[in-house]
Amino acid sequence: MDYQNLIIEKKEGIALVTINRPKALNALNTRFFNEMDHFVGLVKDDKEIQIVIITGTGKAFVAGADISEMVDQSPEEGTAFSKLGQKTFSSLEKLKIPVIAAVNGFALGGGLELALGCDFRIASTKAKFGQPEVNLGMIPGYAGTQRLPRLLGMADALYLLMTADIINAEEALRIGLVQKVVEPEELMEEVFKIAKNIQSKGPEAIKKVKYVTRQGMKSSFEKGCELEAEYFGTQFKAEGEEGMKAFLEKRKPNW
Ligand code: CAA
């Protein structure tokens, strides 16, 4: 597929996805979702790729769903556009490998929802976050009403959703929306450093930790613990034997 909204670069097991529509502050249109779905379909079967990083070109990560595309939509088209985005971000979340958001600038509306579909978020001091849909007389459509309270708790989520306040990176760090804040010129270096650190761990362990954690959040504590115990067990033969032997023999594990 010929990408118009995405730049994909693959290096040393890491796929860097740059959303590249700077004239519209990387706003998300139907074409974007088709391209992202295509990319996710490819990376799912790409054994070489162990981590995905998502960022944006210019002063925005993503400034939201494309308002100029939405403005003429009928209610039915609106629901379809919402489901399209929900499906794409769920498929990102379901990737077995880690997906990291490198938030370089505005992450608003659908842009914040994209970042929420990633496993965690690293921000530049220039990043700004918000769910400004109510300013437009709208509500979030790409699972922001669902992921935000699960991540932040109900009150912080409803505060952002109801006030449409745009918060800076420091405030985002304080409420747990992002995990680290760095200077803009250090953002990509820092995110690649984090990715490389994750790459040095047991690759199966990383996938299982993502799966068990995410599945557990969707089910009861008891079910989550059951799944954890099962995967804890299967990890012994998969990687644990080697990892634990390496520790005792004071050498690096050979995964
Ligand atoms: N959709 C379409 N175009 C957008 C856009 C969006 N979400 N955000 C910005 N743009 C466009 C602007 O229209 C402008 O285009 P022109 O140059 O052709 O006029 C261009 O990007 C640059 O934007 P600004 O001139 O506004 O830049 P600024 O620096 O003055 O302001 C901003 C930046 C505060 C982010 C402002 O652009 C803004 O408020 N954008 C809209 C944010 C928003 O409301 N997002 C939520 C969208 S709804 C949504 O996402 C629903 C959902 O969950 C599914």
mmCIF file of C-alpha atoms and ligand atoms in Angstrom:
data_model
loop_
_atom_site.group_PDB
_atom_site.id
_atom_site.type_symbol
_atom_site.label_atom_id
_atom_site.label_comp_id
_atom_site.label_asym_id
_atom_site.label_seq_id
_atom_site.Cartn_x
_atom_site.Cartn_y
_atom_site.Cartn_z
ATOM 1 C CA MET A 1 0.000 0.000 0.000
ATOM 2 C CA ASP A 2 1.198 3.484 -0.837
ATOM 3 C CA TYR A 3 1.120 5.411 2.471
ATOM 4 C CA GLN A 4 0.151 9.100 2.347
ATOM 5 C CA ASN A 5 -0.278 9.720 6.078
ATOM 6 C CA LEU A 6 2.371 7.453 7.539
ATOM 7 C CA ILE A 7 6.123 7.128 7.285
ATOM 8 C CA ILE A 8 7.342 3.697 8.342
ATOM 9 C CA GLU A 9 10.988 3.138 9.219
ATOM 10 C CA LYS A 10 12.274 -0.219 10.434
ATOM 11 C CA LYS A 11 15.598 -0.552 12.170
ATOM 12 C CA GLU A 12 17.075 -3.166 14.496
ATOM 13 C CA GLY A 13 13.744 -4.753 15.342
ATOM 14 C CA ILE A 14 11.941 -1.456 15.946
ATOM 15 C CA ALA A 15 9.242 -0.036 13.639
ATOM 16 C CA LEU A 16 8.930 3.738 13.879
ATOM 17 C CA VAL A 17 5.573 5.017 12.621
ATOM 18 C CA THR A 18 5.483 8.777 12.007
ATOM 19 C CA ILE A 19 2.088 10.321 11.326
ATOM 20 C CA ASN A 20 2.859 12.782 8.598
ATOM 21 C CA ARG A 21 0.135 15.251 7.716
ATOM 22 C CA PRO A 22 1.586 18.354 9.344
ATOM 23 C CA LYS A 23 -0.598 20.858 7.424
ATOM 24 C CA ALA A 24 -3.626 19.494 9.321
ATOM 25 C CA LEU A 25 -1.630 18.864 12.507
ATOM 26 C CA ASN A 26 -1.748 15.131 11.643
ATOM 27 C CA ALA A 27 -5.553 14.992 12.021
ATOM 28 C CA LEU A 28 -6.936 11.481 11.568
ATOM 29 C CA ASN A 29 -9.001 10.790 8.463
ATOM 30 C CA THR A 30 -10.373 7.588 6.916
ATOM 31 C CA ARG A 31 -7.244 7.227 4.806
ATOM 32 C CA PHE A 32 -5.116 7.288 7.999
ATOM 33 C CA PHE A 33 -7.147 4.440 9.532
ATOM 34 C CA ASN A 34 -6.857 2.352 6.365
ATOM 35 C CA GLU A 35 -3.104 2.885 6.325
ATOM 36 C CA MET A 36 -2.709 2.129 10.039
ATOM 37 C CA ASP A 37 -4.818 -1.051 9.667
ATOM 38 C CA HIS A 38 -2.587 -2.106 6.798
ATOM 39 C CA PHE A 39 0.562 -1.454 8.843
ATOM 40 C CA VAL A 40 -0.809 -3.339 11.883
ATOM 41 C CA GLY A 41 -1.714 -6.280 9.613
ATOM 42 C CA LEU A 42 1.865 -6.436 8.338
ATOM 43 C CA VAL A 43 3.627 -5.945 11.654
ATOM 44 C CA LYS A 44 1.478 -8.637 13.303
ATOM 45 C CA ASP A 45 3.173 -11.258 11.134
ATOM 46 C CA ASP A 46 6.598 -9.637 10.999
ATOM 47 C CA LYS A 47 8.866 -11.762 13.199
ATOM 48 C CA GLU A 48 11.681 -9.206 12.855
ATOM 49 C CA ILE A 49 9.767 -6.416 14.613
ATOM 50 C CA GLN A 50 9.770 -6.498 18.418
ATOM 51 C CA ILE A 51 8.567 -2.966 19.240
ATOM 52 C CA VAL A 52 6.464 -0.255 17.582
ATOM 53 C CA ILE A 53 6.948 3.459 18.292
ATOM 54 C CA ILE A 54 4.351 6.004 17.161
ATOM 55 C CA THR A 55 5.059 9.721 16.822
ATOM 56 C CA GLY A 56 3.972 12.725 14.735
ATOM 57 C CA THR A 57 5.621 15.194 12.371
ATOM 58 C CA GLY A 58 5.869 18.884 13.289
ATOM 59 C CA LYS A 59 4.197 20.552 16.246
ATOM 60 C CA ALA A 60 1.525 17.899 16.757
ATOM 61 C CA PHE A 61 1.433 14.263 17.710
ATOM 62 C CA VAL A 62 -2.158 14.279 16.424
ATOM 63 C CA ALA A 63 -4.601 17.197 16.936
ATOM 64 C CA GLY A 64 -7.670 14.949 16.754
ATOM 65 C CA ALA A 65 -10.002 13.317 14.309
ATOM 66 C CA ASP A 66 -10.240 15.263 11.064
ATOM 67 C CA ILE A 67 -12.936 17.867 11.731
ATOM 68 C CA SER A 68 -13.216 18.753 8.027
ATOM 69 C CA GLU A 69 -14.083 15.095 7.266
ATOM 70 C CA MET A 70 -16.537 14.816 10.172
ATOM 71 C CA VAL A 71 -18.381 18.079 9.626
ATOM 72 C CA ASP A 72 -20.663 16.718 6.877
ATOM 73 C CA GLN A 73 -21.158 13.240 8.304
ATOM 74 C CA SER A 74 -24.639 11.907 9.030
ATOM 75 C CA PRO A 75 -25.261 10.287 12.436
ATOM 76 C CA GLU A 76 -24.846 6.848 10.790
ATOM 77 C CA GLU A 77 -21.593 7.908 9.140
ATOM 78 C CA GLY A 78 -20.458 9.329 12.492
ATOM 79 C CA THR A 79 -21.051 6.011 14.232
ATOM 80 C CA ALA A 80 -19.187 4.196 11.451
ATOM 81 C CA PHE A 81 -16.254 6.663 11.723
ATOM 82 C CA SER A 82 -16.169 6.078 15.484
ATOM 83 C CA LYS A 83 -16.164 2.288 15.050
ATOM 84 C CA LEU A 84 -13.414 2.550 12.433
ATOM 85 C CA GLY A 85 -11.135 4.384 14.891
ATOM 86 C CA GLN A 86 -12.085 2.151 17.812
ATOM 87 C CA LYS A 87 -11.220 -0.947 15.770
ATOM 88 C CA THR A 88 -7.854 0.422 14.645
ATOM 89 C CA PHE A 89 -6.788 1.474 18.144
ATOM 90 C CA SER A 90 -7.960 -1.857 19.580
ATOM 91 C CA SER A 91 -5.898 -3.698 16.987
ATOM 92 C CA LEU A 92 -2.851 -1.642 18.057
ATOM 93 C CA GLU A 93 -3.566 -2.526 21.664
ATOM 94 C CA LYS A 94 -3.905 -6.201 20.720
ATOM 95 C CA LEU A 95 -0.515 -6.370 19.002
ATOM 96 C CA LYS A 96 1.532 -8.894 20.987
ATOM 97 C CA ILE A 97 4.564 -6.609 21.017
ATOM 98 C CA PRO A 98 4.919 -3.307 22.928
ATOM 99 C CA VAL A 99 3.608 -0.129 21.295
ATOM 100 C CA ILE A 100 5.037 3.137 22.664
ATOM 101 C CA ALA A 101 3.696 6.635 21.991
ATOM 102 C CA ALA A 102 6.387 9.306 21.614
ATOM 103 C CA VAL A 103 4.242 12.395 22.127
ATOM 104 C CA ASN A 104 6.038 15.318 20.511
ATOM 105 C CA GLY A 105 3.266 17.951 20.564
ATOM 106 C CA PHE A 106 -0.530 18.278 20.589
ATOM 107 C CA ALA A 107 -2.267 15.006 21.500
ATOM 108 C CA LEU A 108 -5.878 16.125 21.423
ATOM 109 C CA GLY A 109 -9.171 14.286 20.968
ATOM 110 C CA GLY A 110 -8.524 11.330 18.668
ATOM 111 C CA GLY A 111 -4.789 12.017 19.084
ATOM 112 C CA LEU A 112 -4.945 11.406 22.809
ATOM 113 C CA GLU A 113 -7.123 8.369 22.100
ATOM 114 C CA LEU A 114 -4.406 7.031 19.804
ATOM 115 C CA ALA A 115 -1.811 7.559 22.549
ATOM 116 C CA LEU A 116 -4.141 5.775 24.989
ATOM 117 C CA GLY A 117 -4.229 2.758 22.658
ATOM 118 C CA CYS A 118 -0.450 2.479 23.077
ATOM 119 C CA ASP A 119 1.060 0.589 26.024
ATOM 120 C CA PHE A 120 2.634 3.712 27.544
ATOM 121 C CA ARG A 121 3.502 7.271 26.639
ATOM 122 C CA ILE A 122 6.741 9.271 26.719
ATOM 123 C CA ALA A 123 6.275 13.013 26.202
ATOM 124 C CA SER A 124 8.353 15.994 25.209
ATOM 125 C CA THR A 125 8.038 19.114 27.379
ATOM 126 C CA LYS A 126 6.193 20.610 24.369
ATOM 127 C CA ALA A 127 3.415 17.989 24.449
ATOM 128 C CA LYS A 128 -0.125 19.076 25.226
ATOM 129 C CA PHE A 129 -3.000 16.740 26.073
ATOM 130 C CA GLY A 130 -6.758 17.063 26.109
ATOM 131 C CA GLN A 131 -10.161 15.748 25.076
ATOM 132 C CA PRO A 132 -11.663 18.933 23.589
ATOM 133 C CA GLU A 133 -14.602 17.226 21.839
ATOM 134 C CA VAL A 134 -17.225 18.939 24.017
ATOM 135 C CA ASN A 135 -15.982 22.295 22.644
ATOM 136 C CA LEU A 136 -17.327 21.048 19.310
ATOM 137 C CA GLY A 137 -20.551 19.765 20.848
ATOM 138 C CA MET A 138 -19.220 16.233 20.399
ATOM 139 C CA ILE A 139 -17.927 13.418 22.599
ATOM 140 C CA PRO A 140 -14.813 11.288 22.018
ATOM 141 C CA GLY A 141 -15.331 8.563 19.427
ATOM 142 C CA TYR A 142 -12.198 6.435 19.589
ATOM 143 C CA ALA A 143 -12.692 4.913 23.069
ATOM 144 C CA GLY A 144 -11.481 7.951 25.027
ATOM 145 C CA THR A 145 -14.507 7.680 27.342
ATOM 146 C CA GLN A 146 -13.486 4.085 28.058
ATOM 147 C CA ARG A 147 -9.678 4.076 28.202
ATOM 148 C CA LEU A 148 -9.217 7.375 30.034
ATOM 149 C CA PRO A 149 -11.132 6.412 33.242
ATOM 150 C CA ARG A 150 -9.498 2.963 33.200
ATOM 151 C CA LEU A 151 -6.085 4.640 33.134
ATOM 152 C CA LEU A 152 -6.594 7.702 35.323
ATOM 153 C CA GLY A 153 -9.621 6.859 37.453
ATOM 154 C CA MET A 154 -13.077 8.317 36.981
ATOM 155 C CA ALA A 155 -12.603 11.831 38.402
ATOM 156 C CA ASP A 156 -9.427 12.815 36.518
ATOM 157 C CA ALA A 157 -10.936 11.361 33.329
ATOM 158 C CA LEU A 158 -14.236 13.186 33.720
ATOM 159 C CA TYR A 159 -12.383 16.386 34.583
ATOM 160 C CA LEU A 160 -10.538 16.257 31.244
ATOM 161 C CA LEU A 161 -13.621 15.096 29.318
ATOM 162 C CA MET A 162 -15.946 17.731 30.778
ATOM 163 C CA THR A 163 -13.674 20.787 30.937
ATOM 164 C CA ALA A 164 -11.824 20.145 27.641
ATOM 165 C CA ASP A 165 -8.798 21.617 29.448
ATOM 166 C CA ILE A 166 -5.534 21.283 27.579
ATOM 167 C CA ILE A 167 -2.866 20.147 30.044
ATOM 168 C CA ASN A 168 0.904 20.281 29.693
ATOM 169 C CA ALA A 169 3.360 17.398 29.943
ATOM 170 C CA GLU A 170 4.155 18.058 33.588
ATOM 171 C CA GLU A 171 0.481 17.819 34.569
ATOM 172 C CA ALA A 172 0.077 14.734 32.352
ATOM 173 C CA LEU A 173 2.972 13.141 34.250
ATOM 174 C CA ARG A 174 1.407 14.065 37.598
ATOM 175 C CA ILE A 175 -1.889 12.322 36.791
ATOM 176 C CA GLY A 176 -0.208 9.280 35.236
ATOM 177 C CA LEU A 177 -1.203 9.981 31.657
ATOM 178 C CA VAL A 178 2.454 9.825 30.596
ATOM 179 C CA GLN A 179 5.289 7.882 32.158
ATOM 180 C CA LYS A 180 8.216 10.220 31.459
ATOM 181 C CA VAL A 181 8.841 13.766 30.170
ATOM 182 C CA VAL A 182 12.026 14.823 28.373
ATOM 183 C CA GLU A 183 13.296 17.806 26.397
ATOM 184 C CA PRO A 184 11.993 17.856 22.776
ATOM 185 C CA GLU A 185 15.422 17.208 21.242
ATOM 186 C CA GLU A 186 15.871 14.168 23.498
ATOM 187 C CA LEU A 187 12.453 12.592 22.883
ATOM 188 C CA MET A 188 13.291 10.092 20.166
ATOM 189 C CA GLU A 189 16.646 9.185 21.686
ATOM 190 C CA GLU A 190 14.934 8.482 25.009
ATOM 191 C CA VAL A 191 12.138 6.428 23.441
ATOM 192 C CA PHE A 192 14.633 4.354 21.436
ATOM 193 C CA LYS A 193 16.663 3.840 24.628
ATOM 194 C CA ILE A 194 13.543 2.532 26.390
ATOM 195 C CA ALA A 195 12.736 0.322 23.382
ATOM 196 C CA LYS A 196 16.261 -1.134 23.334
ATOM 197 C CA ASN A 197 16.076 -1.818 27.062
ATOM 198 C CA ILE A 198 12.820 -3.762 26.516
ATOM 199 C CA GLN A 199 14.432 -5.620 23.587
ATOM 200 C CA SER A 200 17.126 -6.951 25.930
ATOM 201 C CA LYS A 201 14.516 -8.836 28.019
ATOM 202 C CA GLY A 202 13.030 -12.226 27.268
ATOM 203 C CA PRO A 203 10.959 -11.540 24.138
ATOM 204 C CA GLU A 204 8.274 -14.080 25.091
ATOM 205 C CA ALA A 205 8.184 -12.693 28.621
ATOM 206 C CA ILE A 206 7.528 -9.204 27.231
ATOM 207 C CA LYS A 207 4.644 -10.481 25.076
ATOM 208 C CA LYS A 208 3.165 -12.471 27.954
ATOM 209 C CA VAL A 209 3.468 -9.624 30.423
ATOM 210 C CA LYS A 210 1.490 -7.450 27.987
ATOM 211 C CA TYR A 211 -1.124 -10.124 27.334
ATOM 212 C CA VAL A 212 -1.660 -11.148 30.953
ATOM 213 C CA THR A 213 -1.783 -7.541 32.201
ATOM 214 C CA ARG A 214 -4.211 -6.390 29.520
ATOM 215 C CA GLN A 215 -6.419 -9.500 29.780
ATOM 216 C CA GLY A 216 -6.450 -9.222 33.557
ATOM 217 C CA MET A 217 -7.671 -5.625 33.398
ATOM 218 C CA LYS A 218 -10.632 -6.829 31.318
ATOM 219 C CA SER A 219 -11.604 -9.648 33.680
ATOM 220 C CA SER A 220 -11.814 -10.341 37.408
ATOM 221 C CA PHE A 221 -8.773 -10.324 39.720
ATOM 222 C CA GLU A 222 -9.189 -14.079 40.218
ATOM 223 C CA LYS A 223 -9.309 -14.824 36.480
ATOM 224 C CA GLY A 224 -6.297 -12.562 35.938
ATOM 225 C CA CYS A 225 -4.362 -14.443 38.620
ATOM 226 C CA GLU A 226 -5.300 -17.785 37.021
ATOM 227 C CA LEU A 227 -3.940 -16.596 33.697
ATOM 228 C CA GLU A 228 -0.807 -15.258 35.380
ATOM 229 C CA ALA A 229 -0.121 -18.603 37.097
ATOM 230 C CA GLU A 230 -0.605 -20.496 33.820
ATOM 231 C CA TYR A 231 1.734 -18.227 31.843
ATOM 232 C CA PHE A 232 4.228 -18.082 34.725
ATOM 233 C CA GLY A 233 4.414 -21.857 34.384
ATOM 234 C CA THR A 234 4.797 -21.986 30.594
ATOM 235 C CA GLN A 235 7.514 -19.309 30.758
ATOM 236 C CA PHE A 236 9.887 -21.732 32.551
ATOM 237 C CA LYS A 237 10.491 -23.789 29.409
ATOM 238 C CA ALA A 238 10.024 -20.860 27.018
ATOM 239 C CA GLU A 239 12.731 -18.595 28.499
ATOM 240 C CA GLY A 240 12.801 -18.795 32.274
ATOM 241 C CA GLU A 241 15.208 -21.751 32.529
ATOM 242 C CA GLU A 242 17.784 -19.908 30.425
ATOM 243 C CA GLY A 243 17.168 -16.549 32.147
ATOM 244 C CA MET A 244 17.535 -17.971 35.651
ATOM 245 C CA LYS A 245 20.585 -20.123 34.762
ATOM 246 C CA ALA A 246 22.231 -17.068 33.191
ATOM 247 C CA PHE A 247 21.630 -15.101 36.385
ATOM 248 C CA LEU A 248 23.209 -17.813 38.545
ATOM 249 C CA GLU A 249 26.111 -18.253 36.104
ATOM 250 C CA LYS A 250 26.637 -14.465 36.047
ATOM 251 C CA ARG A 251 26.287 -14.186 32.265
ATOM 252 C CA LYS A 252 23.893 -12.600 29.789
ATOM 253 C CA PRO A 253 20.951 -14.825 28.823
ATOM 254 C CA ASN A 254 20.884 -16.269 25.356
ATOM 255 C CA TRP A 255 17.182 -16.000 24.402
HETATM 256 N N1 CAA B 1 -9.068 18.359 12.134
HETATM 257 C C1 CAA B 1 -8.836 18.978 10.960
HETATM 258 N N2 CAA B 1 -7.950 19.979 10.811
HETATM 259 C C2 CAA B 1 -7.284 20.376 11.896
HETATM 260 C C3 CAA B 1 -7.461 19.782 13.155
HETATM 261 C C4 CAA B 1 -8.409 18.711 13.250
HETATM 262 N N3 CAA B 1 -8.646 18.050 14.384
HETATM 263 N N4 CAA B 1 -6.667 20.401 14.045
HETATM 264 C C5 CAA B 1 -5.998 21.345 13.362
HETATM 265 N N5 CAA B 1 -6.364 21.325 12.074
HETATM 266 C C6 CAA B 1 -5.885 22.205 11.001
HETATM 267 C C7 CAA B 1 -6.428 23.615 11.157
HETATM 268 O O1 CAA B 1 -7.743 23.696 10.640
HETATM 269 C C8 CAA B 1 -5.421 24.392 10.371
HETATM 270 O O2 CAA B 1 -5.696 24.233 8.998
HETATM 271 P P1 CAA B 1 -5.579 25.525 8.000
HETATM 272 O O3 CAA B 1 -4.121 25.903 8.062
HETATM 273 O O4 CAA B 1 -5.991 24.948 6.694
HETATM 274 O O5 CAA B 1 -6.474 26.573 8.568
HETATM 275 C C9 CAA B 1 -4.119 23.645 10.645
HETATM 276 O O6 CAA B 1 -4.468 22.353 11.106
HETATM 277 C C10 CAA B 1 -3.285 24.307 11.716
HETATM 278 O O7 CAA B 1 -4.094 24.477 12.864
HETATM 279 P P2 CAA B 1 -4.232 25.880 13.636
HETATM 280 O O8 CAA B 1 -4.015 27.032 12.720
HETATM 281 O O9 CAA B 1 -5.517 25.852 14.387
HETATM 282 O O10 CAA B 1 -2.978 25.786 14.631
HETATM 283 P P3 CAA B 1 -2.818 26.508 16.043
HETATM 284 O O11 CAA B 1 -1.401 26.256 16.456
HETATM 285 O O12 CAA B 1 -3.327 27.888 16.022
HETATM 286 O O13 CAA B 1 -3.779 25.660 17.036
HETATM 287 C C11 CAA B 1 -4.707 23.641 17.970
HETATM 288 C C12 CAA B 1 -3.487 24.318 17.337
HETATM 289 C C13 CAA B 1 -4.972 24.255 19.359
HETATM 290 C C14 CAA B 1 -4.368 22.174 18.133
HETATM 291 C C15 CAA B 1 -5.964 23.853 17.072
HETATM 292 O O14 CAA B 1 -5.614 23.484 15.747
HETATM 293 C C16 CAA B 1 -7.145 23.040 17.483
HETATM 294 O O15 CAA B 1 -7.834 23.400 18.437
HETATM 295 N N6 CAA B 1 -7.418 21.938 16.736
HETATM 296 C C17 CAA B 1 -8.600 21.118 16.971
HETATM 297 C C18 CAA B 1 -8.444 20.255 18.183
HETATM 298 C C19 CAA B 1 -9.680 19.433 18.416
HETATM 299 O O16 CAA B 1 -10.757 19.947 18.641
HETATM 300 N N7 CAA B 1 -9.511 18.094 18.387
HETATM 301 C C20 CAA B 1 -10.597 17.174 18.583
HETATM 302 C C21 CAA B 1 -11.178 16.808 17.264
HETATM 303 S S1 CAA B 1 -12.661 15.889 17.445
HETATM 304 C C22 CAA B 1 -12.171 14.305 17.777
HETATM 305 O O17 CAA B 1 -11.000 13.991 17.852
HETATM 306 C C23 CAA B 1 -13.310 13.335 17.899
HETATM 307 C C24 CAA B 1 -12.946 11.949 18.210
HETATM 308 O O18 CAA B 1 -12.527 11.604 19.304
HETATM 309 C C25 CAA B 1 -13.234 10.906 17.253
#
